[in-house]
PDB file of C-alpha atoms in Angstrom:
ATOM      1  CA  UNK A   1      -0.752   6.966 -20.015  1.00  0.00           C
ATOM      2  CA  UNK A   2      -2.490   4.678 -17.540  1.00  0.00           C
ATOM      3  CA  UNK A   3      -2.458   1.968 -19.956  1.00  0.00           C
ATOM      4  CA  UNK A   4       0.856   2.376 -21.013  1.00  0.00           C
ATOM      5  CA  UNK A   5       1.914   1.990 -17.083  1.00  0.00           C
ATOM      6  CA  UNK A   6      -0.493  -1.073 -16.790  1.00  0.00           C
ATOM      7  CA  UNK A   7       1.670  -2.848 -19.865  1.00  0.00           C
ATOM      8  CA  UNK A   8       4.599  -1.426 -18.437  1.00  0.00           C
ATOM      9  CA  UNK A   9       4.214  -3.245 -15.389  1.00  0.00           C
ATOM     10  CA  UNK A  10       2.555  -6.405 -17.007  1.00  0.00           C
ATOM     11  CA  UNK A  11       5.746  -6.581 -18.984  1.00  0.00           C
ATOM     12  CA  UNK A  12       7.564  -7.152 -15.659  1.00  0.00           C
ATOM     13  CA  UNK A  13       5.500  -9.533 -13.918  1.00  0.00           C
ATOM     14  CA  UNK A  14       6.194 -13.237 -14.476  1.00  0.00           C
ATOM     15  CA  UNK A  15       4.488 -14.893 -17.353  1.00  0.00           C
ATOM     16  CA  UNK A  16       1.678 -16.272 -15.200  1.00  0.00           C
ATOM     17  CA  UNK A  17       0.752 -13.197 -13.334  1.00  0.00           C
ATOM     18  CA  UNK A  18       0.773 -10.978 -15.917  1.00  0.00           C
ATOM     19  CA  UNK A  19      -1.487 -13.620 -18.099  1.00  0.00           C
ATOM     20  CA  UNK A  20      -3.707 -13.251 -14.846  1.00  0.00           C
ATOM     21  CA  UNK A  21      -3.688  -9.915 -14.517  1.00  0.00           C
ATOM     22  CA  UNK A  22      -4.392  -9.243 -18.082  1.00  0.00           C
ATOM     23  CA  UNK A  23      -7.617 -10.901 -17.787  1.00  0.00           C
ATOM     24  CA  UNK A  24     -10.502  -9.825 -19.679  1.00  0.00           C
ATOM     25  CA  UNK A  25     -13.840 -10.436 -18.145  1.00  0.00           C
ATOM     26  CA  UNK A  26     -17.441  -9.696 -19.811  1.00  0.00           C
ATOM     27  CA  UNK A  27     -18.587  -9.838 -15.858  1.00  0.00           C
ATOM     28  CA  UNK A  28     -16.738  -6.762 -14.205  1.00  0.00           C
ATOM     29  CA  UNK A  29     -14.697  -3.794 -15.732  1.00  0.00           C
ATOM     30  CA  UNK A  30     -12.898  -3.545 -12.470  1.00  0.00           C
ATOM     31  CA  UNK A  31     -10.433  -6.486 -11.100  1.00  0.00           C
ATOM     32  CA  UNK A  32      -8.770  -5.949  -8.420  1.00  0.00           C
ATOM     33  CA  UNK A  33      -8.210  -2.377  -5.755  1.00  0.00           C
ATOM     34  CA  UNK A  34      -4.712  -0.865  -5.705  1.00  0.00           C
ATOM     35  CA  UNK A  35      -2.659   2.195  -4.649  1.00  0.00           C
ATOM     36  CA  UNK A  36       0.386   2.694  -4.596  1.00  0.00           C
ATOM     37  CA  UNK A  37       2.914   5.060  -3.101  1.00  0.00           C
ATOM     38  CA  UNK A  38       5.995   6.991  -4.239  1.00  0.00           C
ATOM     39  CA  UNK A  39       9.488   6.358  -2.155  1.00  0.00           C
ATOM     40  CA  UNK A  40      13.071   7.501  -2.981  1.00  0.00           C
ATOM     41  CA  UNK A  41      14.546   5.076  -0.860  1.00  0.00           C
ATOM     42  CA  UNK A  42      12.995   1.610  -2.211  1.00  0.00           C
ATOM     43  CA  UNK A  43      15.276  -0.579   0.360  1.00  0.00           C
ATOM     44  CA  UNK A  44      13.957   1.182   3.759  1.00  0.00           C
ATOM     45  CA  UNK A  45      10.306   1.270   2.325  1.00  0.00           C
ATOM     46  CA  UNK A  46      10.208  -1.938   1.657  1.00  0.00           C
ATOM     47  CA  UNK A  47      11.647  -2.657   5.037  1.00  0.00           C
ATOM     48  CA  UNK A  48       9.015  -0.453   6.659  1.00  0.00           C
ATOM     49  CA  UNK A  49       6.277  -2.464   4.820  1.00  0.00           C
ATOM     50  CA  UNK A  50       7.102  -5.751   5.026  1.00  0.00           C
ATOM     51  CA  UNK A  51       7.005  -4.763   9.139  1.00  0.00           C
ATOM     52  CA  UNK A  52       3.860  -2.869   8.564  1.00  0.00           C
ATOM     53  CA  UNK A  53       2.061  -5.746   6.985  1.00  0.00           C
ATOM     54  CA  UNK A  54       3.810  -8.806   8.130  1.00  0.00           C
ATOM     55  CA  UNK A  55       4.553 -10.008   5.054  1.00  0.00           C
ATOM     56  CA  UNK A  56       6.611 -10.860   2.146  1.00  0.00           C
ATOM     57  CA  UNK A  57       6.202  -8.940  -1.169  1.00  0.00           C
ATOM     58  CA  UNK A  58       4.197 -11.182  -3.717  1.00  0.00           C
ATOM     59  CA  UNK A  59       6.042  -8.447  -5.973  1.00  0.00           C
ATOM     60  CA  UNK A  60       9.846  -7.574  -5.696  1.00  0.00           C
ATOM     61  CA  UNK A  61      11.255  -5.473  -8.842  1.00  0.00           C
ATOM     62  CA  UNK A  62      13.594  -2.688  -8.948  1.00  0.00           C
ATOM     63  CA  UNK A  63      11.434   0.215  -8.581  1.00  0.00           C
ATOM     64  CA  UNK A  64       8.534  -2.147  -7.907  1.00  0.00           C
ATOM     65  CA  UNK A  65       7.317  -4.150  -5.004  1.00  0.00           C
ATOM     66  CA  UNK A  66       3.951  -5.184  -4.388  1.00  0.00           C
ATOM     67  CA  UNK A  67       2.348  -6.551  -1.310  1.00  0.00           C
ATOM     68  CA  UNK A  68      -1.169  -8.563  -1.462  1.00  0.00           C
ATOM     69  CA  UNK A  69      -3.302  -6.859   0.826  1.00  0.00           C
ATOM     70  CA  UNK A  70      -7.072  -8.074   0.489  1.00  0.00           C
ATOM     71  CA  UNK A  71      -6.640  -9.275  -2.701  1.00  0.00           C
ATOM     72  CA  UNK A  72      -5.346  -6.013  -4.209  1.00  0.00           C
ATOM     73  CA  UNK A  73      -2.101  -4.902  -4.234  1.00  0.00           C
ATOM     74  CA  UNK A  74      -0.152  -2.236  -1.998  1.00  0.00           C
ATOM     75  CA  UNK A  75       3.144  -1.203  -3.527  1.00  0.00           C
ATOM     76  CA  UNK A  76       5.596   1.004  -3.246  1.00  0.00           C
ATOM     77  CA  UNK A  77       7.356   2.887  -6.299  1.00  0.00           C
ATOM     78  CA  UNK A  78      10.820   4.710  -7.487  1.00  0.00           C
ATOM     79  CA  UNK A  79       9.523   8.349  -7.330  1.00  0.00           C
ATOM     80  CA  UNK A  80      12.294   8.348 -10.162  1.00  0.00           C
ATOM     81  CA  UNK A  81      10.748   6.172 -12.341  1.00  0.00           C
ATOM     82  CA  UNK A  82       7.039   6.282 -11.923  1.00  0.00           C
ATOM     83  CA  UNK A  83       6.158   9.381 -10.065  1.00  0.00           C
ATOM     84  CA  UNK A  84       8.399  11.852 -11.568  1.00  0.00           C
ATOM     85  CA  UNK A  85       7.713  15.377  -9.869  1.00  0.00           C
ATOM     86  CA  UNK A  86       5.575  13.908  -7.305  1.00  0.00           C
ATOM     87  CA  UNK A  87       6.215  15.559  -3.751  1.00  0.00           C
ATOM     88  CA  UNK A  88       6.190  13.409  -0.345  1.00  0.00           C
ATOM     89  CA  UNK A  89       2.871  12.733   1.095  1.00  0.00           C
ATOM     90  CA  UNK A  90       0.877  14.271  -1.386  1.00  0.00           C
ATOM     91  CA  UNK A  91      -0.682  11.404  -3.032  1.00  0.00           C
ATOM     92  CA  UNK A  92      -3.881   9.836  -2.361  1.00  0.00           C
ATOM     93  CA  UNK A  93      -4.538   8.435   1.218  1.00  0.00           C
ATOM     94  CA  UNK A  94      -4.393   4.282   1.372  1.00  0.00           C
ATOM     95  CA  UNK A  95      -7.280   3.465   3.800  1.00  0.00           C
ATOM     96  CA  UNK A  96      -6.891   0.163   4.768  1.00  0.00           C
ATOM     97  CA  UNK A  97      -9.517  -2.118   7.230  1.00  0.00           C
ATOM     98  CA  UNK A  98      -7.663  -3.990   9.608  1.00  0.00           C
ATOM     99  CA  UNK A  99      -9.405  -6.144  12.636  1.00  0.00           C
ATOM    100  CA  UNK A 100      -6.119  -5.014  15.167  1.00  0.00           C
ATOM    101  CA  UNK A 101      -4.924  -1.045  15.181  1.00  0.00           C
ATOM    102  CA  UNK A 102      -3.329  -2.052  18.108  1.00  0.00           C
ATOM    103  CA  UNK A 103      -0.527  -3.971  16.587  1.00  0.00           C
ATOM    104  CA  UNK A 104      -0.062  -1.956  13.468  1.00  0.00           C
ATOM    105  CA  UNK A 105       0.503   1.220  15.915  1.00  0.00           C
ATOM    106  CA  UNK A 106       3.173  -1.101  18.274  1.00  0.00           C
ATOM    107  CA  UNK A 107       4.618  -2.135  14.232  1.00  0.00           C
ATOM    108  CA  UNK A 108       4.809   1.742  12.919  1.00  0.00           C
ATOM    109  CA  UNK A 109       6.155   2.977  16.801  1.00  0.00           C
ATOM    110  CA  UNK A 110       8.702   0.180  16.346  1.00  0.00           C
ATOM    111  CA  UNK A 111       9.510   1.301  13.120  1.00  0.00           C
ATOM    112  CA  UNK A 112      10.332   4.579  14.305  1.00  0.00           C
ATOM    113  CA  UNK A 113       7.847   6.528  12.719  1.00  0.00           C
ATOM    114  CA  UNK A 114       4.966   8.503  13.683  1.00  0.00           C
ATOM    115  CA  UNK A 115       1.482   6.727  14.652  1.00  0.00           C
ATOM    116  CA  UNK A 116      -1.476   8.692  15.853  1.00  0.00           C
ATOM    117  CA  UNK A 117      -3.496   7.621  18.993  1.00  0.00           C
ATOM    118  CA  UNK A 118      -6.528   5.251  17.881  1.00  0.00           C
ATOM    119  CA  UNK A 119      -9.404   7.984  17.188  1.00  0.00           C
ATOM    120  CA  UNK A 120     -12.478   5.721  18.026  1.00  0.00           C
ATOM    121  CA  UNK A 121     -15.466   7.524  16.307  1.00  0.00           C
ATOM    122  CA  UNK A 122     -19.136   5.379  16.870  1.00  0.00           C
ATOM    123  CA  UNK A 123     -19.163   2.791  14.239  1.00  0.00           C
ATOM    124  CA  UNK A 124     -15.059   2.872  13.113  1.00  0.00           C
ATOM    125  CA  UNK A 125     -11.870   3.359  14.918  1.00  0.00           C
ATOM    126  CA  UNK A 126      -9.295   4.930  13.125  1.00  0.00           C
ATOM    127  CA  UNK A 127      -5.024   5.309  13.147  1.00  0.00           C
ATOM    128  CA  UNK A 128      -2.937   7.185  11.001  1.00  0.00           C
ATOM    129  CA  UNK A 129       0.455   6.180  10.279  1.00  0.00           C
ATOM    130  CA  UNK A 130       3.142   8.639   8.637  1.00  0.00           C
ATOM    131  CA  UNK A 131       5.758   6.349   6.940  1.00  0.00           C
ATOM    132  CA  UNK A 132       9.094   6.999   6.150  1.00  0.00           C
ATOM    133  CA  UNK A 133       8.422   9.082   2.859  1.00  0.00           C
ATOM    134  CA  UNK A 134       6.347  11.308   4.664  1.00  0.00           C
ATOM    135  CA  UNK A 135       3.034   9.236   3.033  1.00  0.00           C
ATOM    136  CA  UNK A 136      -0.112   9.095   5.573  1.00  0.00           C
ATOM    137  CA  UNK A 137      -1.227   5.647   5.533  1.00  0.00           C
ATOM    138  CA  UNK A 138      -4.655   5.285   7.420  1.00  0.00           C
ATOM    139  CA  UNK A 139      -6.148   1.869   8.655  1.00  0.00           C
ATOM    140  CA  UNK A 140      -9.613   1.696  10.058  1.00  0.00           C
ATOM    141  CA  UNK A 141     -11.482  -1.153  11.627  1.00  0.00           C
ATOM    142  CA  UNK A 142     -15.318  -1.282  11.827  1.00  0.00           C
ATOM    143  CA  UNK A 143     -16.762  -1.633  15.437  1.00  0.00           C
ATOM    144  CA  UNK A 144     -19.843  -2.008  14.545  1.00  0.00           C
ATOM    145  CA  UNK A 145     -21.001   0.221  17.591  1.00  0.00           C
TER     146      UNK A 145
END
């Protein structure tokens, strides 16, 4: 099944990406980090993300839009289509290091959705962001203290 989603998506990236993406490599199994997370409303998602990060997609497909984020790729997904039976804010957490929680809180507050205070813990400082699917998305940045 996992491979049969990788080829599905390879199928729909332009010709050069996918070539890149479907790079073998003798040097490392593993390419690239991803995650992804379920929406039923593509169109505000992908509003509340490009806020969130800034950014344009380097991915926009019906059902699929991907944003570069470290190299890897955050993206978003029709529930529909690739997450069948998934429920709301059940997946996997996306923990994501950032070097300003203050501005991603101001983003996700003016956003309208809900943003935790900034837990600072010795070492890491954390905020948790619920976004509009109901999805906790978690950044962290290393304090080094």
């Amino acid at each position: 099944m996992k491979l049969l989603t990788a080829l599905t998506f390879a199928a729909l990236l332009p010709k050069a990406l996918a070539a890149e993406v479907a790079k073998p490599t003798d040097a490392a199994p593993i390419l690239a980090m991803g995650a992804y997370v379920p929406t039923d409303d593509m169109e505000a998602s992908e509003t509340f993300y490009r806020a969130m990060f800034d950014s344009v997609p380097a991915i926009g497909l019906p059902g699929f839009v991907a944003f570069d984020v470290a190299g890897g790729w955050f993206a978003i997904v029709s529930r529909e289509k690739y997450a069948p039976g998934s429920e709301a804010g059940s997946g996997a957490v996306p923990y994501l290091q950032t070097t300003d929680l203050e501005t991603l809180q101001a983003r996700a507050t003016a956003a309208g959705v809900t943003a935790s205070k900034i837990i600072e813990e010795p070492g890491i400082h954390l905020l948790k962001i619920t976004d509009p699917n109901g999805q906790l998305i978690e950044f962290f940045k290393l304090t080094g203290q």
